[in-house]
Amino acid sequence: MSHATQRLERAFTLAREYYAELGVDVDAALQRLARISISLHCWQGDDVGGFENTGQDLGGGLAVTGNYPGKARTPDELRADLDMALSLIPGTHRLNLHASYAECDGQKVERNELEPQHFQRWIDWAKAKGMGMDFNPTFFAHPKAADGFTLAHPDRAVRQFWIEHGIACRRIGAAIGAALGTPCVTNVWIPDGYKDLPADRRAPRERLAESLDAIFAEAIDPQFNRDAVEGKLFGIGSESYVVGSHEFYLGYAISRKKLLCLDAGHYHPTEVLSDKISAVLMWLDEILLHVSRGVRWDSDHVVILSDELEAIAQELVRGNYLDRVHIGLDFFDASINRVAAWVIGTRCMIKALLLALLEPTERLRQLEAEGDFTSRLALLEECKTLPFGAVWDYYCLQADVPVGAAWLDEVKRYEADVLLKRN
Ligand code: RNT
Ligand code: ZN
């Protein structure tokens, strides 16, 4: 055993004693953590580009900024980048794929004609790694989305095209779930909305509900595919009105028994996702999270170990919701190394979960029940300086991934050897 490893184990042993004194079972926390999968979003690897080459802007209010070199240009490059990222992240995770990442072997396949075979290489890749997958219809970056409306479009033919895309994607989701032996969560997000004041807020919402009902009409076994719907406050170009708002989808998900997707960047800046989890799970069986980080707006910055990320993880653990919440990531930063972005964001999500699992929740609850809010606050603050780092390092060591900042050396080497040669 190397000197560094010995030091790490000593630090861990000591840390475990500190936590035990507070009644926290560190080994149980690590075992629980190892069973949590995070769904890594494919779109961080190529700035939400996809492989269709429609020549169309992203549109849909999605904005990726930055021109860091080395972005993946092909599915094989994207998979290689994901392989690199996954080798630096402890645990077994999932891939969250958008329909625009289909592989059609040079043939033009319209989005309403996509089939499971167009995702076979992704499925094989995931299967070989023992990973599950999640899926998303792509309702943007397409000529038929160019006027900012899709499922709520006033033109029936345009709506029909997108309904068919949604239907095709649920079938693809089911095929993915069946192939991988774990349900695929297929998430619907559409950009529909108006830049300026609408004269009619009602009709587009009625059209959206009708389109969604048409997409979900076919019964699919939840063992294979589960449907989620994602609302939003505003987008660039839809500042005044978004058809699929939070209230719209909350009601839709409850009435239709769908999963609700909560994206951390999709609310007013002082509103937090962490507070919504226990509220919506009163009425819904399961939800999907898009863990993101808005800076002043829905900017999709790389997730860091922020107070809000910690709060989200605390809610999942304290509320015993881990089995009812699918954790996905949603950010895209093109101004830094894209592989590093995945690694930073995912490792932070896992760190936040570990912190939450190491919390002396029982003791905190007891203090709260006794009305001793002074001690509750004091203990919460003292927890912040417990030797968490030693436990996290040990978890990485055990999972055979780099400890501390050592992962960065590997990303830098990959950048020099692979990414910079792409230009
Ligand atoms: C957009 C939504 C949506 C997208 C992805 C690419 O505001 O957050 O989830 O980010 O589908
Ligand atoms: Zn999202």
Coordinates of C-alpha atoms and ligand atoms in Angstrom, one line a residue:
M1 CA 0.0 0.0 0.0
S2 CA 1.4 3.4 -0.9
H3 CA 2.1 6.1 1.6
A4 CA -0.7 8.2 0.2
T5 CA -3.2 5.4 0.5
Q6 CA -2.2 4.7 4.1
R7 CA -2.6 8.3 5.0
L8 CA -6.0 8.3 3.3
E9 CA -7.1 5.3 5.3
R10 CA -5.9 6.7 8.5
A11 CA -7.8 9.9 7.8
F12 CA -10.9 7.9 7.0
T13 CA -10.7 5.8 10.2
L14 CA -10.5 9.0 12.2
A15 CA -13.4 10.6 10.3
R16 CA -15.5 7.6 10.9
E17 CA -15.0 8.0 14.6
Y18 CA -16.1 11.6 14.5
Y19 CA -19.3 10.7 12.7
A20 CA -20.0 7.7 15.0
E21 CA -19.9 10.1 17.9
L22 CA -22.8 11.9 16.3
G23 CA -24.7 8.7 15.7
V24 CA -23.8 8.6 12.0
D25 CA -23.0 5.2 10.4
V26 CA -20.4 6.1 7.7
D27 CA -20.3 2.6 6.2
A28 CA -24.0 2.5 5.8
A29 CA -23.9 5.9 4.1
L30 CA -21.2 4.8 1.7
Q31 CA -23.2 1.7 0.8
R32 CA -26.3 3.7 0.2
L33 CA -24.4 6.2 -1.9
A34 CA -23.0 3.5 -4.2
R35 CA -26.6 2.6 -5.2
I36 CA -27.5 6.0 -6.4
S37 CA -27.2 6.6 -10.2
I38 CA -27.0 10.1 -11.7
S39 CA -28.1 10.5 -15.2
L40 CA -25.4 12.3 -17.2
H41 CA -26.7 14.5 -19.9
C42 CA -25.1 13.8 -23.3
W43 CA -25.5 17.4 -24.4
Q44 CA -22.8 18.8 -22.2
G45 CA -20.3 17.1 -24.5
D46 CA -21.1 19.0 -27.7
D47 CA -23.0 22.1 -26.7
V48 CA -26.4 20.6 -27.3
G49 CA -25.4 20.1 -31.0
G50 CA -26.6 16.6 -31.8
F51 CA -25.7 14.8 -35.0
E52 CA -28.5 15.7 -37.4
N53 CA -26.8 18.6 -39.2
T54 CA -30.1 20.3 -39.9
G55 CA -28.1 23.6 -40.2
Q56 CA -30.7 25.0 -37.8
D57 CA -29.8 27.1 -34.8
L58 CA -30.5 25.6 -31.4
G59 CA -33.4 28.0 -30.9
G60 CA -35.9 27.2 -28.2
G61 CA -34.3 29.8 -26.0
L62 CA -31.3 27.5 -25.4
A63 CA -28.1 29.4 -25.3
V64 CA -24.6 27.8 -25.0
T65 CA -21.8 30.3 -24.7
G66 CA -18.0 29.7 -25.1
N67 CA -15.7 28.2 -27.7
Y68 CA -13.4 26.0 -25.8
P69 CA -11.6 23.7 -28.3
G70 CA -12.2 20.0 -28.6
K71 CA -16.0 19.5 -28.7
A72 CA -17.2 16.0 -29.8
R73 CA -18.1 16.0 -33.5
T74 CA -19.4 12.5 -33.9
P75 CA -21.2 9.9 -31.7
D76 CA -17.9 7.9 -31.3
E77 CA -16.1 11.0 -30.1
L78 CA -18.9 11.8 -27.7
R79 CA -18.9 8.3 -26.3
A80 CA -15.1 8.4 -25.9
D81 CA -15.5 11.7 -24.0
L82 CA -18.2 10.2 -21.8
D83 CA -16.0 7.1 -21.2
M84 CA -13.2 9.5 -20.0
A85 CA -15.6 11.4 -17.7
L86 CA -17.1 8.2 -16.3
S87 CA -13.7 6.8 -15.5
L88 CA -13.2 9.7 -13.1
I89 CA -16.6 9.6 -11.3
P90 CA -17.2 7.0 -8.6
G91 CA -20.3 4.8 -8.9
T92 CA -22.4 3.4 -11.8
H93 CA -24.5 6.0 -13.5
R94 CA -26.9 6.5 -16.4
L95 CA -26.8 8.3 -19.8
N96 CA -29.4 10.9 -20.6
L97 CA -29.7 11.1 -24.4
H98 CA -31.6 13.5 -26.6
A99 CA -33.3 12.3 -29.8
S100 CA -31.1 14.6 -31.9
Y101 CA -28.2 12.3 -31.1
A102 CA -29.6 9.5 -33.3
E103 CA -27.2 7.6 -35.6
C104 CA -28.7 7.2 -39.0
D105 CA -25.7 6.2 -41.0
G106 CA -25.8 9.2 -43.3
Q107 CA -29.5 8.7 -44.1
K108 CA -32.0 11.5 -43.4
V109 CA -34.5 10.2 -40.9
E110 CA -37.2 12.7 -39.9
R111 CA -37.8 13.1 -36.2
N112 CA -41.2 11.6 -36.4
E113 CA -39.8 8.5 -38.0
L114 CA -37.0 7.7 -35.5
E115 CA -36.8 4.2 -34.2
P116 CA -34.9 2.2 -31.6
Q117 CA -32.4 1.0 -34.2
H118 CA -31.2 4.6 -34.6
F119 CA -30.0 4.5 -31.0
Q120 CA -28.7 0.9 -31.0
R121 CA -25.1 1.9 -30.7
W122 CA -25.9 4.1 -27.6
I123 CA -27.8 1.2 -26.1
D124 CA -25.0 -1.3 -26.8
W125 CA -22.5 1.2 -25.3
A126 CA -24.6 1.6 -22.1
K127 CA -25.2 -2.1 -21.8
A128 CA -21.5 -3.0 -22.0
K129 CA -21.0 -0.6 -19.1
G130 CA -24.0 -1.9 -17.0
M131 CA -25.5 1.6 -17.3
G132 CA -29.2 2.6 -17.6
M133 CA -30.4 5.3 -20.0
D134 CA -32.9 8.0 -20.1
F135 CA -34.3 9.8 -23.2
N136 CA -35.7 13.0 -24.5
P137 CA -37.6 14.0 -27.6
T138 CA -35.9 17.0 -29.2
F139 CA -38.5 19.8 -29.8
F140 CA -35.9 22.4 -30.9
A141 CA -33.2 23.0 -33.4
H142 CA -35.5 22.0 -36.3
P143 CA -37.2 23.9 -39.1
K144 CA -40.6 22.9 -37.7
A145 CA -39.7 24.5 -34.4
A146 CA -38.4 27.7 -35.9
D147 CA -41.4 29.9 -35.0
G148 CA -41.0 29.0 -31.4
F149 CA -44.0 26.7 -31.2
T150 CA -44.2 22.9 -31.4
L151 CA -46.8 20.9 -29.5
A152 CA -48.9 24.1 -28.9
H153 CA -48.5 25.4 -32.5
P154 CA -51.6 26.9 -34.0
D155 CA -51.1 24.8 -37.2
R156 CA -52.5 21.3 -36.7
A157 CA -50.0 19.8 -39.1
V158 CA -47.0 21.1 -37.2
R159 CA -48.5 19.9 -34.0
Q160 CA -49.1 16.5 -35.5
F161 CA -45.5 16.2 -36.6
W162 CA -44.3 16.9 -33.0
I163 CA -46.9 14.6 -31.6
E164 CA -45.6 11.8 -33.8
H165 CA -42.1 12.7 -32.6
G166 CA -43.2 12.3 -29.0
I167 CA -44.9 9.0 -29.7
A168 CA -41.7 7.7 -31.5
C169 CA -39.6 8.7 -28.6
R170 CA -41.7 6.9 -26.0
R171 CA -41.3 3.7 -28.0
I172 CA -37.6 4.3 -28.2
G173 CA -37.6 4.9 -24.5
A174 CA -39.4 1.6 -24.0
A175 CA -36.9 -0.3 -26.2
I176 CA -34.1 1.3 -24.2
G177 CA -35.7 0.2 -20.9
A178 CA -36.3 -3.3 -22.1
A179 CA -32.8 -3.7 -23.5
L180 CA -31.1 -2.3 -20.4
G181 CA -33.4 -3.8 -17.7
T182 CA -34.0 -0.5 -16.0
P183 CA -36.8 1.9 -16.8
C184 CA -36.0 4.7 -19.1
V185 CA -37.4 8.1 -18.1
T186 CA -38.4 10.0 -21.2
N187 CA -38.7 13.7 -20.6
V188 CA -40.8 16.1 -22.6
W189 CA -39.6 19.7 -22.7
I190 CA -40.8 22.1 -25.3
P191 CA -39.8 25.7 -25.9
D192 CA -43.3 27.1 -26.9
G193 CA -43.9 30.6 -25.8
Y194 CA -44.1 34.3 -26.8
K195 CA -41.4 37.0 -26.5
D196 CA -44.1 39.6 -25.9
L197 CA -47.5 39.9 -24.4
P198 CA -49.9 37.3 -25.7
A199 CA -53.5 38.1 -26.4
D200 CA -54.5 34.5 -25.6
R201 CA -52.8 32.5 -22.9
R202 CA -55.5 29.9 -22.8
A203 CA -55.7 28.4 -26.3
P204 CA -52.0 27.4 -26.5
R205 CA -52.3 25.6 -23.2
E206 CA -55.4 23.8 -24.3
R207 CA -53.5 22.7 -27.4
L208 CA -50.5 21.6 -25.4
A209 CA -52.7 19.5 -23.1
E210 CA -54.4 17.9 -26.1
S211 CA -51.0 17.2 -27.8
L212 CA -49.6 15.6 -24.7
D213 CA -52.6 13.4 -24.3
A214 CA -52.1 12.2 -27.8
I215 CA -48.5 11.5 -27.2
F216 CA -49.3 9.5 -24.0
A217 CA -52.3 7.7 -25.4
E218 CA -50.4 4.5 -26.0
A219 CA -50.1 2.5 -22.7
I220 CA -46.5 1.6 -22.1
D221 CA -45.3 -0.6 -19.2
P222 CA -43.6 1.6 -16.6
Q223 CA -41.1 -1.1 -16.2
F224 CA -39.7 0.0 -19.6
N225 CA -40.6 3.6 -20.0
R226 CA -41.8 6.4 -17.7
D227 CA -42.9 9.8 -18.9
A228 CA -41.8 13.1 -17.4
V229 CA -42.9 16.7 -18.3
E230 CA -40.7 19.7 -17.6
G231 CA -41.9 23.2 -17.2
K232 CA -40.1 26.5 -17.3
L233 CA -40.5 30.1 -16.3
F234 CA -39.1 31.8 -19.4
G235 CA -36.6 31.4 -22.2
I236 CA -34.7 33.8 -24.4
G237 CA -37.4 34.7 -26.9
S238 CA -40.2 33.5 -24.6
E239 CA -39.8 36.1 -21.9
S240 CA -43.5 37.0 -21.6
Y241 CA -45.2 33.7 -21.8
V242 CA -44.3 30.0 -21.7
V243 CA -47.1 27.6 -22.5
G244 CA -45.6 24.8 -20.4
S245 CA -45.2 26.7 -17.2
H246 CA -44.7 25.1 -13.8
E247 CA -48.4 25.2 -12.8
F248 CA -49.4 23.8 -16.2
Y249 CA -47.2 20.8 -15.8
L250 CA -47.8 20.3 -12.1
G251 CA -51.5 20.0 -12.8
Y252 CA -50.9 17.8 -15.9
A253 CA -48.5 15.5 -14.1
I254 CA -50.9 15.0 -11.1
S255 CA -54.0 14.5 -13.3
R256 CA -52.3 12.2 -15.8
K257 CA -50.0 10.4 -13.3
K258 CA -46.8 11.4 -15.0
L259 CA -43.5 12.3 -13.6
L260 CA -42.8 16.0 -13.1
C261 CA -39.4 17.2 -14.0
L262 CA -38.1 20.0 -11.8
D263 CA -35.1 21.9 -13.4
A264 CA -33.2 24.0 -10.8
G265 CA -32.9 26.9 -13.3
H266 CA -36.5 27.1 -14.2
Y267 CA -37.9 29.3 -11.4
H268 CA -37.7 32.8 -10.2
P269 CA -34.1 33.4 -9.0
T270 CA -35.1 33.4 -5.3
E271 CA -37.2 30.3 -5.6
V272 CA -35.5 27.0 -4.9
L273 CA -36.0 23.5 -6.2
S274 CA -35.1 22.0 -2.8
D275 CA -38.3 23.3 -1.2
K276 CA -40.5 21.9 -4.0
I277 CA -39.5 18.3 -3.7
S278 CA -41.5 17.4 -0.6
A279 CA -44.4 19.6 -1.8
V280 CA -44.8 17.9 -5.2
L281 CA -44.1 14.4 -3.8
M282 CA -47.2 14.8 -1.7
W283 CA -49.2 14.3 -4.9
L284 CA -46.9 12.5 -7.3
D285 CA -45.3 9.1 -7.0
E286 CA -42.0 10.0 -8.7
I287 CA -40.2 13.0 -10.1
L288 CA -37.2 13.7 -12.3
L289 CA -34.7 16.4 -11.4
H290 CA -32.7 18.4 -13.8
V291 CA -29.9 19.6 -11.5
S292 CA -28.5 22.7 -12.9
R293 CA -27.2 26.1 -11.7
G294 CA -28.7 29.3 -12.8
V295 CA -26.5 32.4 -12.4
R296 CA -28.8 35.4 -12.5
W297 CA -31.0 33.5 -14.9
D298 CA -31.5 30.0 -16.3
S299 CA -27.9 30.0 -17.5
D300 CA -27.2 26.3 -17.1
H301 CA -23.8 26.8 -15.4
V302 CA -21.9 23.7 -14.3
V303 CA -23.2 22.3 -11.0
I304 CA -21.0 23.0 -8.0
L305 CA -21.3 22.2 -4.3
S306 CA -23.5 25.2 -3.6
D307 CA -25.8 25.7 -0.6
E308 CA -28.7 24.8 -2.9
L309 CA -27.1 21.6 -4.2
E310 CA -26.6 20.6 -0.6
A311 CA -30.2 21.5 0.2
I312 CA -31.5 19.4 -2.7
A313 CA -29.5 16.3 -1.5
Q314 CA -30.6 16.9 2.1
E315 CA -34.2 16.9 1.0
L316 CA -33.8 13.6 -0.9
V317 CA -32.2 11.9 2.1
R318 CA -34.2 13.5 4.9
G319 CA -37.5 12.8 3.2
N320 CA -36.5 9.3 2.3
Y321 CA -37.2 10.1 -1.4
L322 CA -34.2 8.5 -3.0
D323 CA -36.2 5.7 -4.6
R324 CA -38.9 8.1 -5.9
V325 CA -36.6 10.7 -7.5
H326 CA -34.6 10.3 -10.7
I327 CA -31.6 12.5 -10.6
G328 CA -30.5 14.0 -13.9
L329 CA -28.1 16.8 -14.7
D330 CA -28.7 19.6 -17.1
F331 CA -26.0 22.2 -17.8
F332 CA -23.9 23.1 -20.7
D333 CA -20.8 25.2 -20.6
A334 CA -18.7 25.6 -23.8
S335 CA -16.2 27.9 -22.1
I336 CA -14.3 25.2 -20.2
N337 CA -13.1 21.7 -21.0
R338 CA -16.4 19.8 -21.6
V339 CA -15.2 16.5 -20.0
A340 CA -14.1 18.4 -16.9
A341 CA -17.6 20.1 -16.8
W342 CA -19.2 16.6 -16.6
V343 CA -16.7 15.4 -14.0
I344 CA -17.1 18.6 -11.8
G345 CA -20.9 18.6 -12.0
T346 CA -21.4 14.9 -11.3
R347 CA -18.8 14.6 -8.6
C348 CA -20.4 17.6 -6.9
M349 CA -23.8 15.9 -7.1
I350 CA -22.4 12.8 -5.5
K351 CA -20.6 14.8 -2.8
A352 CA -23.8 16.6 -1.9
L353 CA -25.6 13.3 -1.6
L354 CA -22.7 11.9 0.6
L355 CA -22.9 15.0 2.8
A356 CA -26.6 14.5 3.2
L357 CA -26.2 10.8 4.0
L358 CA -23.6 11.8 6.7
E359 CA -25.9 14.2 8.4
P360 CA -27.0 13.4 12.0
T361 CA -30.6 13.6 10.8
E362 CA -32.1 11.8 13.8
R363 CA -30.5 14.2 16.2
L364 CA -31.6 17.2 14.2
R365 CA -35.2 16.0 14.0
Q366 CA -35.2 15.4 17.7
L367 CA -34.0 18.9 18.5
E368 CA -36.7 20.3 16.1
A369 CA -39.4 18.2 17.9
E370 CA -38.2 19.6 21.2
G371 CA -38.5 23.1 19.9
D372 CA -34.8 23.7 20.5
F373 CA -34.1 25.7 17.3
T374 CA -30.9 27.1 18.8
S375 CA -29.3 23.7 18.9
R376 CA -30.7 22.8 15.5
L377 CA -29.0 25.7 13.9
A378 CA -25.8 25.3 15.9
L379 CA -25.5 21.6 15.0
L380 CA -26.2 22.2 11.3
E381 CA -23.4 24.7 11.3
E382 CA -21.0 22.4 13.2
C383 CA -21.7 19.7 10.7
K384 CA -20.2 21.8 8.0
T385 CA -16.7 21.4 9.3
L386 CA -16.8 17.7 10.1
P387 CA -14.1 15.7 8.2
F388 CA -16.3 15.0 5.2
G389 CA -13.3 15.2 2.8
A390 CA -11.7 12.1 4.3
V391 CA -14.8 10.1 3.7
W392 CA -15.2 11.4 0.1
D393 CA -11.6 10.6 -0.7
Y394 CA -12.0 7.1 0.7
Y395 CA -15.1 6.6 -1.4
C396 CA -13.2 7.6 -4.5
L397 CA -10.3 5.3 -3.5
Q398 CA -12.6 2.4 -3.0
A399 CA -14.4 3.0 -6.3
D400 CA -11.0 3.1 -8.0
V401 CA -11.3 6.6 -9.4
P402 CA -8.8 9.5 -8.8
V403 CA -8.8 11.0 -5.3
G404 CA -9.0 14.8 -5.0
A405 CA -7.8 16.9 -7.9
A406 CA -5.9 14.0 -9.4
W407 CA -8.7 13.5 -12.0
L408 CA -7.8 16.9 -13.5
D409 CA -4.4 15.6 -14.6
E410 CA -6.1 12.8 -16.6
V411 CA -8.5 15.3 -18.2
K412 CA -5.5 17.5 -19.1
R413 CA -3.7 14.6 -20.7
Y414 CA -6.8 13.6 -22.6
E415 CA -7.2 17.2 -23.8
A416 CA -3.6 17.2 -25.1
D417 CA -3.8 13.7 -26.6
V418 CA -7.3 13.7 -28.0
L419 CA -9.4 16.9 -27.7
L420 CA -6.9 19.4 -29.1
K421 CA -6.2 17.1 -32.1
R422 CA -9.9 17.4 -33.2
N423 CA -9.5 21.0 -34.6
Ligands
RNT1 C1 -34.4 23.7 -21.3 C2 -34.6 22.5 -20.5 C3 -34.2 21.2 -21.2 C4 -33.0 21.3 -22.0 C5 -32.5 20.0 -22.5 C6 -31.4 20.1 -23.5 O1 -34.6 24.9 -20.7 O2 -33.9 22.7 -19.3 O3 -34.2 20.2 -20.2 O4 -31.9 21.9 -21.2 O5 -33.6 19.3 -23.0
ZN2 ZN -33.9 20.9 -18.0

